[in-house]
Coordinates of C-alpha atoms in Angstrom, one line a residue:
Chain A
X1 CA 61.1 79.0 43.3
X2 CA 64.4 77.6 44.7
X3 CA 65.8 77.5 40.9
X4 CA 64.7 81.4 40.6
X5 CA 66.9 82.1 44.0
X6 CA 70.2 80.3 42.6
X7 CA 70.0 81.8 39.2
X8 CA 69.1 85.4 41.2
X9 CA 72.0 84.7 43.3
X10 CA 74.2 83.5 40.4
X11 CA 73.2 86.8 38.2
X12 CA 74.5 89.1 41.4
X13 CA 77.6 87.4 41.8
X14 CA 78.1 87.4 37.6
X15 CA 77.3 91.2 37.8
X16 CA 78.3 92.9 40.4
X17 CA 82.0 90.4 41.5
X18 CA 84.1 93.0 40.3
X19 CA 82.3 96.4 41.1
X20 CA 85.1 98.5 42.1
X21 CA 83.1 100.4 44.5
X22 CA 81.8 97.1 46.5
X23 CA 85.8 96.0 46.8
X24 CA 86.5 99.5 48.0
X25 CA 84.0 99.4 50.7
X26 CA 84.1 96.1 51.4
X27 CA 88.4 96.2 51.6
X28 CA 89.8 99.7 51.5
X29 CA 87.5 101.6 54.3
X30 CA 87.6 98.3 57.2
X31 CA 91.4 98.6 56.5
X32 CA 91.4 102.3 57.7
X33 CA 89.2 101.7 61.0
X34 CA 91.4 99.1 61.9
X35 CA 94.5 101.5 61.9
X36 CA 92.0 103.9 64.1
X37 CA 91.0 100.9 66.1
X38 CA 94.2 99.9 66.8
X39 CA 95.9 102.8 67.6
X40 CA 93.9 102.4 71.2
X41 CA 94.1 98.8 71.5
X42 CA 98.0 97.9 70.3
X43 CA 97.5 94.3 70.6
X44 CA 98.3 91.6 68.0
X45 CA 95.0 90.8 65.6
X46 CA 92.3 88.2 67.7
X47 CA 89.1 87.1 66.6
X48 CA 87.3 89.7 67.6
X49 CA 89.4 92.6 66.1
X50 CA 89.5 90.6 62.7
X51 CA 85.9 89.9 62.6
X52 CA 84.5 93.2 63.9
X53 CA 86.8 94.7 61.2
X54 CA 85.4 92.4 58.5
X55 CA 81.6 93.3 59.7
X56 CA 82.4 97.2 59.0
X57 CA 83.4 95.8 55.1
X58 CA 80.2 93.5 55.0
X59 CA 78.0 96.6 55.9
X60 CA 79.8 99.2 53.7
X61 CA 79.7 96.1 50.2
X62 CA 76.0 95.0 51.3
X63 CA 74.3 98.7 51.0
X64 CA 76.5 99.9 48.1
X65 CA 75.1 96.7 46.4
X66 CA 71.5 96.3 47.4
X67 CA 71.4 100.0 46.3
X68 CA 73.0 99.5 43.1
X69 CA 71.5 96.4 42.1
X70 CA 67.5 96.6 43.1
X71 CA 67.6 99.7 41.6
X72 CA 69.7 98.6 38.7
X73 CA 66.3 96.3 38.5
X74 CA 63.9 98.6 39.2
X75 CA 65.3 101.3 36.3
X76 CA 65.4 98.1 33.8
X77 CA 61.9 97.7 34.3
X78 CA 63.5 93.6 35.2
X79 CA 61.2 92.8 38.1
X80 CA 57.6 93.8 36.3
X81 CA 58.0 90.1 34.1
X82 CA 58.9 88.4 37.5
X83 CA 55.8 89.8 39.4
X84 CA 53.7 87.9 36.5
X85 CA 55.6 84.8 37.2
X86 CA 54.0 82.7 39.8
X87 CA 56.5 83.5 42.6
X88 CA 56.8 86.8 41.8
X89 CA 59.8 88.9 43.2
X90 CA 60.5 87.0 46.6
X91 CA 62.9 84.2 45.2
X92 CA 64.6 87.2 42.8
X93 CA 65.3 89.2 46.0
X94 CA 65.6 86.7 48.0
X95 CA 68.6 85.2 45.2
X96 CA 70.1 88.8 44.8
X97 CA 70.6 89.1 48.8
X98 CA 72.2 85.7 48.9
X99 CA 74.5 86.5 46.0
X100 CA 75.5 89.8 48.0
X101 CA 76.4 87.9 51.6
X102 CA 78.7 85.4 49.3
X103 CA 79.6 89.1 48.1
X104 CA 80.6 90.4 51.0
X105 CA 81.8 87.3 52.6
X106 CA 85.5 88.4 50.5
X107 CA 86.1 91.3 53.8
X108 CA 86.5 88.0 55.9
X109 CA 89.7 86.8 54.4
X110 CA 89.9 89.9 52.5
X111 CA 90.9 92.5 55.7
X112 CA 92.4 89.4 58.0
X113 CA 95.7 89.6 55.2
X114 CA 96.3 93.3 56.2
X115 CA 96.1 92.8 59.5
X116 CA 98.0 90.2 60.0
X117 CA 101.1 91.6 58.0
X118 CA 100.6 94.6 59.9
X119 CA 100.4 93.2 63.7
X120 CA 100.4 89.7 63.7
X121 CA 98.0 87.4 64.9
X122 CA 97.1 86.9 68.9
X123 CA 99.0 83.5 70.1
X124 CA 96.3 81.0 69.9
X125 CA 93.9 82.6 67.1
X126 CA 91.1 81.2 67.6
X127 CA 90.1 80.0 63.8
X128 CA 87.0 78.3 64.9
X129 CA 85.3 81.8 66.2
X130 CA 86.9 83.6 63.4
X131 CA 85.0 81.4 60.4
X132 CA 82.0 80.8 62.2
X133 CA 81.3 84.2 63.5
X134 CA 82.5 85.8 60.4
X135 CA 80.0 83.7 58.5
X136 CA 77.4 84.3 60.9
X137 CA 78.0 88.0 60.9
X138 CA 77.5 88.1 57.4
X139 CA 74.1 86.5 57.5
X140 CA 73.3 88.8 60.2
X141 CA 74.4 91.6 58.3
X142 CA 72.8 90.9 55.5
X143 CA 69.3 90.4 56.7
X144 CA 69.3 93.9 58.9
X145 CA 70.2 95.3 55.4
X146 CA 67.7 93.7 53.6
X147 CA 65.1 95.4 55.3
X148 CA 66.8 98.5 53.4
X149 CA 66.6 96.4 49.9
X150 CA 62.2 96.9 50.6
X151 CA 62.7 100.6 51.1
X152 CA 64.9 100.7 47.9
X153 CA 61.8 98.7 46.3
X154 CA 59.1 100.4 47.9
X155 CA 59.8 103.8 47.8
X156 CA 61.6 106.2 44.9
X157 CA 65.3 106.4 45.8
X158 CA 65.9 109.8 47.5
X159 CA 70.1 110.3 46.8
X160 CA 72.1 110.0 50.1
X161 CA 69.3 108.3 52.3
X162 CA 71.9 105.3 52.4
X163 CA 74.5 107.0 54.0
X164 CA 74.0 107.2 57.1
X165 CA 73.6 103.6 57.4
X166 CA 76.5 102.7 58.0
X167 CA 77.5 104.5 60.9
X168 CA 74.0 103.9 62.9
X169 CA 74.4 100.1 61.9
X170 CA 78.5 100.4 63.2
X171 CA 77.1 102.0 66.5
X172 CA 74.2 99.2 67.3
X173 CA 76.1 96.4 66.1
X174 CA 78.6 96.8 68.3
X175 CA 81.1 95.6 66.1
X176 CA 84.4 98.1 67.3
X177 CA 83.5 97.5 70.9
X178 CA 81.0 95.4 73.5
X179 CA 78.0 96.3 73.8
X180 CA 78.7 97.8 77.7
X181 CA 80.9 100.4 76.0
X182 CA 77.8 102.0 74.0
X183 CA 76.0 105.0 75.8
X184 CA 72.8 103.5 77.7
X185 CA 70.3 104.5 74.8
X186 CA 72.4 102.7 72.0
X187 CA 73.1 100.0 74.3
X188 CA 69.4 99.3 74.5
X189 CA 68.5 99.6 71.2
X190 CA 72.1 97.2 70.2
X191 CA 70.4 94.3 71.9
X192 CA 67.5 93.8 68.9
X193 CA 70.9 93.9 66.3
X194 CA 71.6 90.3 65.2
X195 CA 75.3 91.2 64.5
X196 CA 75.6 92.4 68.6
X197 CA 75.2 89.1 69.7
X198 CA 77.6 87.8 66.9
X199 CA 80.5 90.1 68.4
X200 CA 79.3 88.6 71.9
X201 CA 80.5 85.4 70.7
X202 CA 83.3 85.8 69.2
X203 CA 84.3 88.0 72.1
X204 CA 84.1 84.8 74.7
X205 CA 80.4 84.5 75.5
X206 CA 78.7 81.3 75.3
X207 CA 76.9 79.3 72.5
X208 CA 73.5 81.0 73.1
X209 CA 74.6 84.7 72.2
X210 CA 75.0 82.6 68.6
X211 CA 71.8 81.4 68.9
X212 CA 70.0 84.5 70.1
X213 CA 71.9 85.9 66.6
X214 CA 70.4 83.1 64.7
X215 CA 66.8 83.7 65.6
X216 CA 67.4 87.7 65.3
X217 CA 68.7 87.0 61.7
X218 CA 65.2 84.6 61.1
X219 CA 63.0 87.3 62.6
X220 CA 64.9 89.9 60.4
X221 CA 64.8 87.2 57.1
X222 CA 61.1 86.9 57.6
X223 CA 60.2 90.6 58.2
X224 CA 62.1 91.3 54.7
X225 CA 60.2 88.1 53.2
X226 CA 56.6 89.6 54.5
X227 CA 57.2 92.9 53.7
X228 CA 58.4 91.8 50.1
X229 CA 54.9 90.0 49.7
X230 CA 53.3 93.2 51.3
X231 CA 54.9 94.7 48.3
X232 CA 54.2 92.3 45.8
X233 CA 50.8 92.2 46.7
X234 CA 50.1 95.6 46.8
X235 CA 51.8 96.1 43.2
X236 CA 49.5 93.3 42.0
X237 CA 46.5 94.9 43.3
X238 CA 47.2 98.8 42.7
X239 CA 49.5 98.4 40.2
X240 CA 51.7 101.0 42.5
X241 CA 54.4 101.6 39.9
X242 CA 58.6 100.8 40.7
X243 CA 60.2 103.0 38.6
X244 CA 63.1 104.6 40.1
Chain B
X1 CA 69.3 136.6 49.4
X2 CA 69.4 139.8 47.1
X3 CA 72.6 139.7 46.4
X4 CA 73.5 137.5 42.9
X5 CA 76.6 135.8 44.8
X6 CA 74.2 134.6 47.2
X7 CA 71.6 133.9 45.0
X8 CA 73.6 131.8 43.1
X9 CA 75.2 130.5 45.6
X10 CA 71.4 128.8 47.0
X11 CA 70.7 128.5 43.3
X12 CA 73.7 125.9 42.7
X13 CA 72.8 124.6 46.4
X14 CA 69.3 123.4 45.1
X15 CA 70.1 122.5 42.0
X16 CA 73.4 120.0 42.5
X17 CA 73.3 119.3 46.4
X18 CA 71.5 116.0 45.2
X19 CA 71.2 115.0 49.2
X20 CA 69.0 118.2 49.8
X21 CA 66.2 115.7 50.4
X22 CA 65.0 114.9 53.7
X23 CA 66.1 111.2 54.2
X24 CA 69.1 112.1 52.0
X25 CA 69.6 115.4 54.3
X26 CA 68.9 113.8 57.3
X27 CA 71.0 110.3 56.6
X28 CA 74.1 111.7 55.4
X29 CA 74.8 115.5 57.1
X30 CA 73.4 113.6 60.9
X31 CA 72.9 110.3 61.0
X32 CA 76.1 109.6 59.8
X33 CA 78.7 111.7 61.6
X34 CA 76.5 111.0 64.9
X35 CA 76.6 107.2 64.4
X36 CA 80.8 107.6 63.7
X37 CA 81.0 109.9 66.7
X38 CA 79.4 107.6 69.1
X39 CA 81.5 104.6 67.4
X40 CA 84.7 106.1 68.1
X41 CA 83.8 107.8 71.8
X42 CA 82.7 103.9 72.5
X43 CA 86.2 102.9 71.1
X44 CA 88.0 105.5 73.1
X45 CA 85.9 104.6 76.1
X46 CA 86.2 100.9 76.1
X47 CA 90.3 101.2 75.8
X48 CA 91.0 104.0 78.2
X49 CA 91.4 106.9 75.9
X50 CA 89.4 110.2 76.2
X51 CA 85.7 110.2 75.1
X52 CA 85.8 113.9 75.3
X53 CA 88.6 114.5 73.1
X54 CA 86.9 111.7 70.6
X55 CA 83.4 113.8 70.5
X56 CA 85.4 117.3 69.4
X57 CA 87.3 114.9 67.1
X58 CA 84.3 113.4 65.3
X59 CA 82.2 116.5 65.7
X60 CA 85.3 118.6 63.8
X61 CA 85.5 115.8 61.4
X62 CA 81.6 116.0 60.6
X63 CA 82.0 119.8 59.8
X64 CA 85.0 118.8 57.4
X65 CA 82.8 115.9 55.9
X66 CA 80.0 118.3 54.6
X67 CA 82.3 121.2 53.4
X68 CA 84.4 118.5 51.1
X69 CA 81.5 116.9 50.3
X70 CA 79.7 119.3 49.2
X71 CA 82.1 121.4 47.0
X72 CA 83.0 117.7 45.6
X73 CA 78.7 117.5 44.3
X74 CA 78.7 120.9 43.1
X75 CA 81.5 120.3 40.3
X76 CA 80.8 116.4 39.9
X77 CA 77.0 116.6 40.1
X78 CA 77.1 119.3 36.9
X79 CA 79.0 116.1 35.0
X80 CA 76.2 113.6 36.2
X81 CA 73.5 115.8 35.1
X82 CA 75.2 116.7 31.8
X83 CA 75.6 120.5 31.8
X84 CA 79.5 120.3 32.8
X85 CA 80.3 121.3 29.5
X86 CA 77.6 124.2 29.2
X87 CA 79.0 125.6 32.5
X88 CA 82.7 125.5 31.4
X89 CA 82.0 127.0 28.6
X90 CA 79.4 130.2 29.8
X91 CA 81.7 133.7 30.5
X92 CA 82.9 132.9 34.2
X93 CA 85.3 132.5 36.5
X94 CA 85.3 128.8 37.4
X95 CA 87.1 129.0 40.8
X96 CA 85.1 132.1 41.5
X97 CA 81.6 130.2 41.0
X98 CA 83.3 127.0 42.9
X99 CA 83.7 129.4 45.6
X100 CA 80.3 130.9 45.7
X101 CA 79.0 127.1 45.5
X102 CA 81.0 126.3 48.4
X103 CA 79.1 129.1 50.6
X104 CA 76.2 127.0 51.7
X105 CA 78.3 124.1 52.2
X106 CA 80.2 126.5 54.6
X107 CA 76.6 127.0 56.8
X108 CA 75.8 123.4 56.4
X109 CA 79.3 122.4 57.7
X110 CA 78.8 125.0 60.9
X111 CA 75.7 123.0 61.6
X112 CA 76.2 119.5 61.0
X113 CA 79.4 119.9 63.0
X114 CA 77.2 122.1 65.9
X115 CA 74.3 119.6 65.9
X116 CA 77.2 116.6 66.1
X117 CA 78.4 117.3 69.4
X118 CA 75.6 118.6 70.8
X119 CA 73.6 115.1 70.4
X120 CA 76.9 113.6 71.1
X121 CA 76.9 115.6 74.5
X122 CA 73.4 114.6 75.2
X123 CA 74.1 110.9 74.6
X124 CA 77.2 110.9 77.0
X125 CA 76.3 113.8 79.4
X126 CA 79.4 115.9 78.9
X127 CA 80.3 119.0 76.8
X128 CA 84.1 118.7 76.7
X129 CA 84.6 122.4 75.7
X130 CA 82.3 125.3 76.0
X131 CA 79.9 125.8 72.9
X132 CA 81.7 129.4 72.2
X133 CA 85.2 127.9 72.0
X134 CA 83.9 124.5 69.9
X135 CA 82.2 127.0 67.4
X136 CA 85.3 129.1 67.6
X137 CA 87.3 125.8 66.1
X138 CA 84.5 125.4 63.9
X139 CA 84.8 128.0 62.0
X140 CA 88.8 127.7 61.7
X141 CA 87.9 124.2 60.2
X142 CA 85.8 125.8 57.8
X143 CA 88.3 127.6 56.7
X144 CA 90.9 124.4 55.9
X145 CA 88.3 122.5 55.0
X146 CA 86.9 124.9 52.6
X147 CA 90.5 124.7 50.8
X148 CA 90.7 120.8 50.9
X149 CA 87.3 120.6 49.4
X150 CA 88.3 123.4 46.6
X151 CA 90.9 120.9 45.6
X152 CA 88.1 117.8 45.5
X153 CA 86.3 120.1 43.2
X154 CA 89.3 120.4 41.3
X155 CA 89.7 117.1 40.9
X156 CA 86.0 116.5 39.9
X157 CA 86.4 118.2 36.8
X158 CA 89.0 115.7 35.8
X159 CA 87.8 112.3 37.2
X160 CA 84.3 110.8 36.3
X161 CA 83.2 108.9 39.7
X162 CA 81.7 111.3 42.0
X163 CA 82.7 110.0 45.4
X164 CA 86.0 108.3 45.0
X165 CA 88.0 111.8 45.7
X166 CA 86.1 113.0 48.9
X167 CA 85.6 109.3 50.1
X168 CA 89.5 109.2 50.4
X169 CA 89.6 112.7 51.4
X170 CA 87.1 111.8 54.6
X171 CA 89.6 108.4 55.1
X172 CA 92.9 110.1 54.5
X173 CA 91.5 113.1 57.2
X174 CA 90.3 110.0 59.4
X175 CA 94.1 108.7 59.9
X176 CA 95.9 112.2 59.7
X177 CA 93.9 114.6 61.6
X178 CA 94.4 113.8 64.6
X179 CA 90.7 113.5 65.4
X180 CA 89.9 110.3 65.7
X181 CA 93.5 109.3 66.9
X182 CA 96.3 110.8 67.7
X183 CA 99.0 111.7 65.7
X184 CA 101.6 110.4 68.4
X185 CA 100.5 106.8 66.9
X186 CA 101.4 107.3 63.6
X187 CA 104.9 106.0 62.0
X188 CA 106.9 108.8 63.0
X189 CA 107.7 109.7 59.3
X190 CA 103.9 110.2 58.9
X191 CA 103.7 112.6 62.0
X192 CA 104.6 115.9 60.3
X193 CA 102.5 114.9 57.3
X194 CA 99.3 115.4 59.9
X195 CA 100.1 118.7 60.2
X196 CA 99.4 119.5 56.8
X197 CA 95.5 118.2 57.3
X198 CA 93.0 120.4 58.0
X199 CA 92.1 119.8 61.7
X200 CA 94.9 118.9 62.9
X201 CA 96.0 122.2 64.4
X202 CA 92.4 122.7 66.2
X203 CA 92.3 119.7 67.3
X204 CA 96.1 119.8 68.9
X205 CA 95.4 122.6 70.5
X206 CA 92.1 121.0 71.8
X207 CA 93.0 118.2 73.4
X208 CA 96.8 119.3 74.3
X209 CA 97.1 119.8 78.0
X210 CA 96.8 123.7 78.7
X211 CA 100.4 125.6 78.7
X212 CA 101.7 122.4 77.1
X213 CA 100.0 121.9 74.1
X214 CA 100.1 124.7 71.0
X215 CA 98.8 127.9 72.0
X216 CA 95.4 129.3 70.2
X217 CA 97.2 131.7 67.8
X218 CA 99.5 129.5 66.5
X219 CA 96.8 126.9 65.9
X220 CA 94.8 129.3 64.7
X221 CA 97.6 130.4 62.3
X222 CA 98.2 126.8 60.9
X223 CA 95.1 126.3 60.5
X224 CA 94.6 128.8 58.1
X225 CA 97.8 128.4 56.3
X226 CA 96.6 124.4 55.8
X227 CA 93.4 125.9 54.4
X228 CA 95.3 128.6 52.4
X229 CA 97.9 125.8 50.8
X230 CA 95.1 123.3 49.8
X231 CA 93.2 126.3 48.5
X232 CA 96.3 127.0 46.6
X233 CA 96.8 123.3 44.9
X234 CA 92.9 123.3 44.3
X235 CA 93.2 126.8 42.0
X236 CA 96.2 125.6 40.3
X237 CA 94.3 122.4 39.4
X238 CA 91.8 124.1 38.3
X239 CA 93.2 126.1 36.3
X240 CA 95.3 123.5 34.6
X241 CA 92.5 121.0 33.8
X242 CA 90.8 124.3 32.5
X243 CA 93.5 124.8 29.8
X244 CA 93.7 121.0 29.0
X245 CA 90.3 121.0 28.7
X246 CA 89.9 124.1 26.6
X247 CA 92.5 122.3 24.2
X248 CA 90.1 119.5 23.4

């Protein structure tokens, strides 16, 4: 199973590194909310800025490429030999969405250059919050995304149902702004996003914001994992068909 | 619907509006403008800026956002389905019929940008101008953006990806608008370009202080003119990719 998920993981990376679109959305569009963003803060580049900034380019790379590439597998007819194998489609999904978070994981460097030759760095950058929160962002990120990488499995793709994604995901995960700057609903609702207790702690809050993210981003692994056996199970059963 | 303009108008609206679906519908004409609008209010919130002048922003920006969009899909969609070739080459006008596509997009504009900042007003308890004067600037932005997104069109009959011209239509309108921030913090050589965005003359005159500000008939005015000079470009591209096309 594990060798499945590396060589899953592997194939993404191999196929998708250079998709134009994913370095567009995952470079080009953070670049452009940072110039809005900072046009109301005017302060030199801190963790939080940066890492917000890279989240926005993790969200935008992460649905262009689960839609691209789990469809690219459904319309290939790629996952029916897999779901005869004894692990069926788990480890491949499970593989693809890791290759896509070391995907995405290019905004994190990737939008901090720009930045910093357009306002400098805050004295005292703190690098520590910076890499781990940008890391842990990206995990986050990724498995609130996955749960989209089922619907693209489960269900025929409708064009456009994947756009709005990203600005509900910008709102709840807080990433521009804490969370007591949402309205009271979205506030709420932000507290059940993984990535919102990420921004906590790169904004200055204390080691268990991190580790409220880290069980979110479990809870949020295992509820793509079970709904991907759901799946599986189902296609095994009722041969439900995945074309596109 | 009797009328053939508007029948083919609809016609061209089913047919290559691929998001006339309802999670595609729903995702990219509500959920998405919404979930920027409330982003940005947040932003303008949280650093001591004005969430009212924000939610007319965004909600302007929405209307923009479906017009471009959707004249973009109703020259770029006929390439992805394979029939580009079939419609160039069948006895009629091709701005003309971009124009009659463009009509629904015009309603769908008016309502995304209406149902924007009315949820938006819900979700923050305000209504920063009344509904007759916010429709009143939605309509003027139907006007500009109808001649921005005549010019995506145009440029859809040239360039295979479908979304790479109205994505960096949506960004460049982000920056230069003056919706989402104001054009006092650009460079100052990028200041007058604004003015040549659609939006940007509503949305000065919205959020300018009263008697200070521009007054309604001269944003009115540029508004139109913007619309009119992208319309402008948009025909002469089209008519120049026509010929270069025509010559194989």
């Amino acid at each position: 199973m594990t060798a499945t998920t590396w060589r899953a993981a592997g194939d993404q990376i191999r196929m998708q590194a250079s998709s134009p679109v994913a370095l567009l959305a995952g470079l080009i569009m953070p670049v452009v909310f940072a110039v809005i963003l900072h046009s109301y803060s005017s302060a030199a580049v801190d963790p939080a800025f940066a890492v917000g900034i890279a989240g926005i380019g993790y969200l935008d790379a992460l649905i262009v490429l689960v839609v691209v590439s789990l469809l690219g597998e459904k319309q290939w007819r790629t996952l029916t030999p897999a779901l005869a194998a004894p692990y069926g489609i788990v480890p491949v999904v499970l593989g693809r969405l890791a290759g896509m978070t070391v995907q995405a994981l290019v905004s994190l460097p990737g939008t901090l250059l720009p930045l910093a030759l357009l306002w400098g760095l805050a004295p005292g950058f703190d690098w520590l919050r910076w890499l781990v929160g940008g890391a842990a962002l990206a995990l986050a990120t990724t498995s609130v995304v996955g749960l989209m990488a089922f619907v693209v499995l489960r269900f025929p793709f409708s064009p456009g149902m994947t756009n709005g994604l990203v600005g509900l995901l910008l709102a709840l995960g807080s990433l521009l702004v804490p969370r007591d700057a949402l309205p009271p609903v979205i506030r709420q609702l932000s507290w059940l996003m993984p990535q919102s207790h990420v921004m906590s702690w790169v904004r200055g809050a204390d080691a268990g914001s991190l580790a409220v993210s880290f069980g979110l981003t479990a809870v949020s692994l295992a509820i793509v994992v079970g709904l991907v056996l759901r799946l599986q199970q189902a296609v095994r059963d009722h041969a439900i068909p995945l074309e596109a | 619907m009797s009328h053939p303009v508007l029948q083919g108008a609809a016609l061209s609206y089913r047919a290559l509006f691929t998001w006339l679906n309802p999670l595609g519908y729903l995702s990219s004409r509500l959920i998405r403008p919404i979930g920027l609008a409330v982003t940005f209010a947040a932003v303008s919130s949280h650093y001591g800026g004005s969430v009212a002048r924000t939610l007319v922003g965004a909600s302007l920006l929405a209307c923009a956002h479906a017009v471009i969009y959707g004249l973009a899909l109703a020259v770029a969609n006929e390439r992805s389905f394979g029939t580009l070739d079939l419609w160039l080459a069948s006895p009629q006008n091709t701005l003309a019929a971009i124009c009659q596509r463009g009509l629904p997009h015009l309603v769908d504009g008016f309502l995304g940008g209406l149902i924007t900042y009315l949820v938006c007003g819900l979700l923050y308890g305000v209504l920063p101008v009344p509904l007759h004067t916010f429709a009143g600037a939605l309509i003027l932005v139907l006007v500009s953006a109808f001649g921005m997104g005549v010019l995506t069109a145009g440029i859809a009959l040239l360039v295979k990806d479908v979304f790479t011209t109205p994505n960096l239509a949506h960004l460049l309108l982000m920056v230069f608008s003056g919706t989402l921030m104001s054009t006092e913090d650009l460079p100052s050589p990028l200041r007058p370009v604004s003015e040549a965005f659609p939006i940007s003359h509503v949305a000065a005159y919205l959020s300018g202080p009263v008697g200070r500000g521009p007054g309604l008939l001269e944003s009115a005015v540029g508004e139109v003119a913007v619309g009119l000079v992208w319309f402008a470009g948009g025909a002469l591209l089209v008519q120049i990719f026509l010929r270069r096309g025509s010559r194989g």
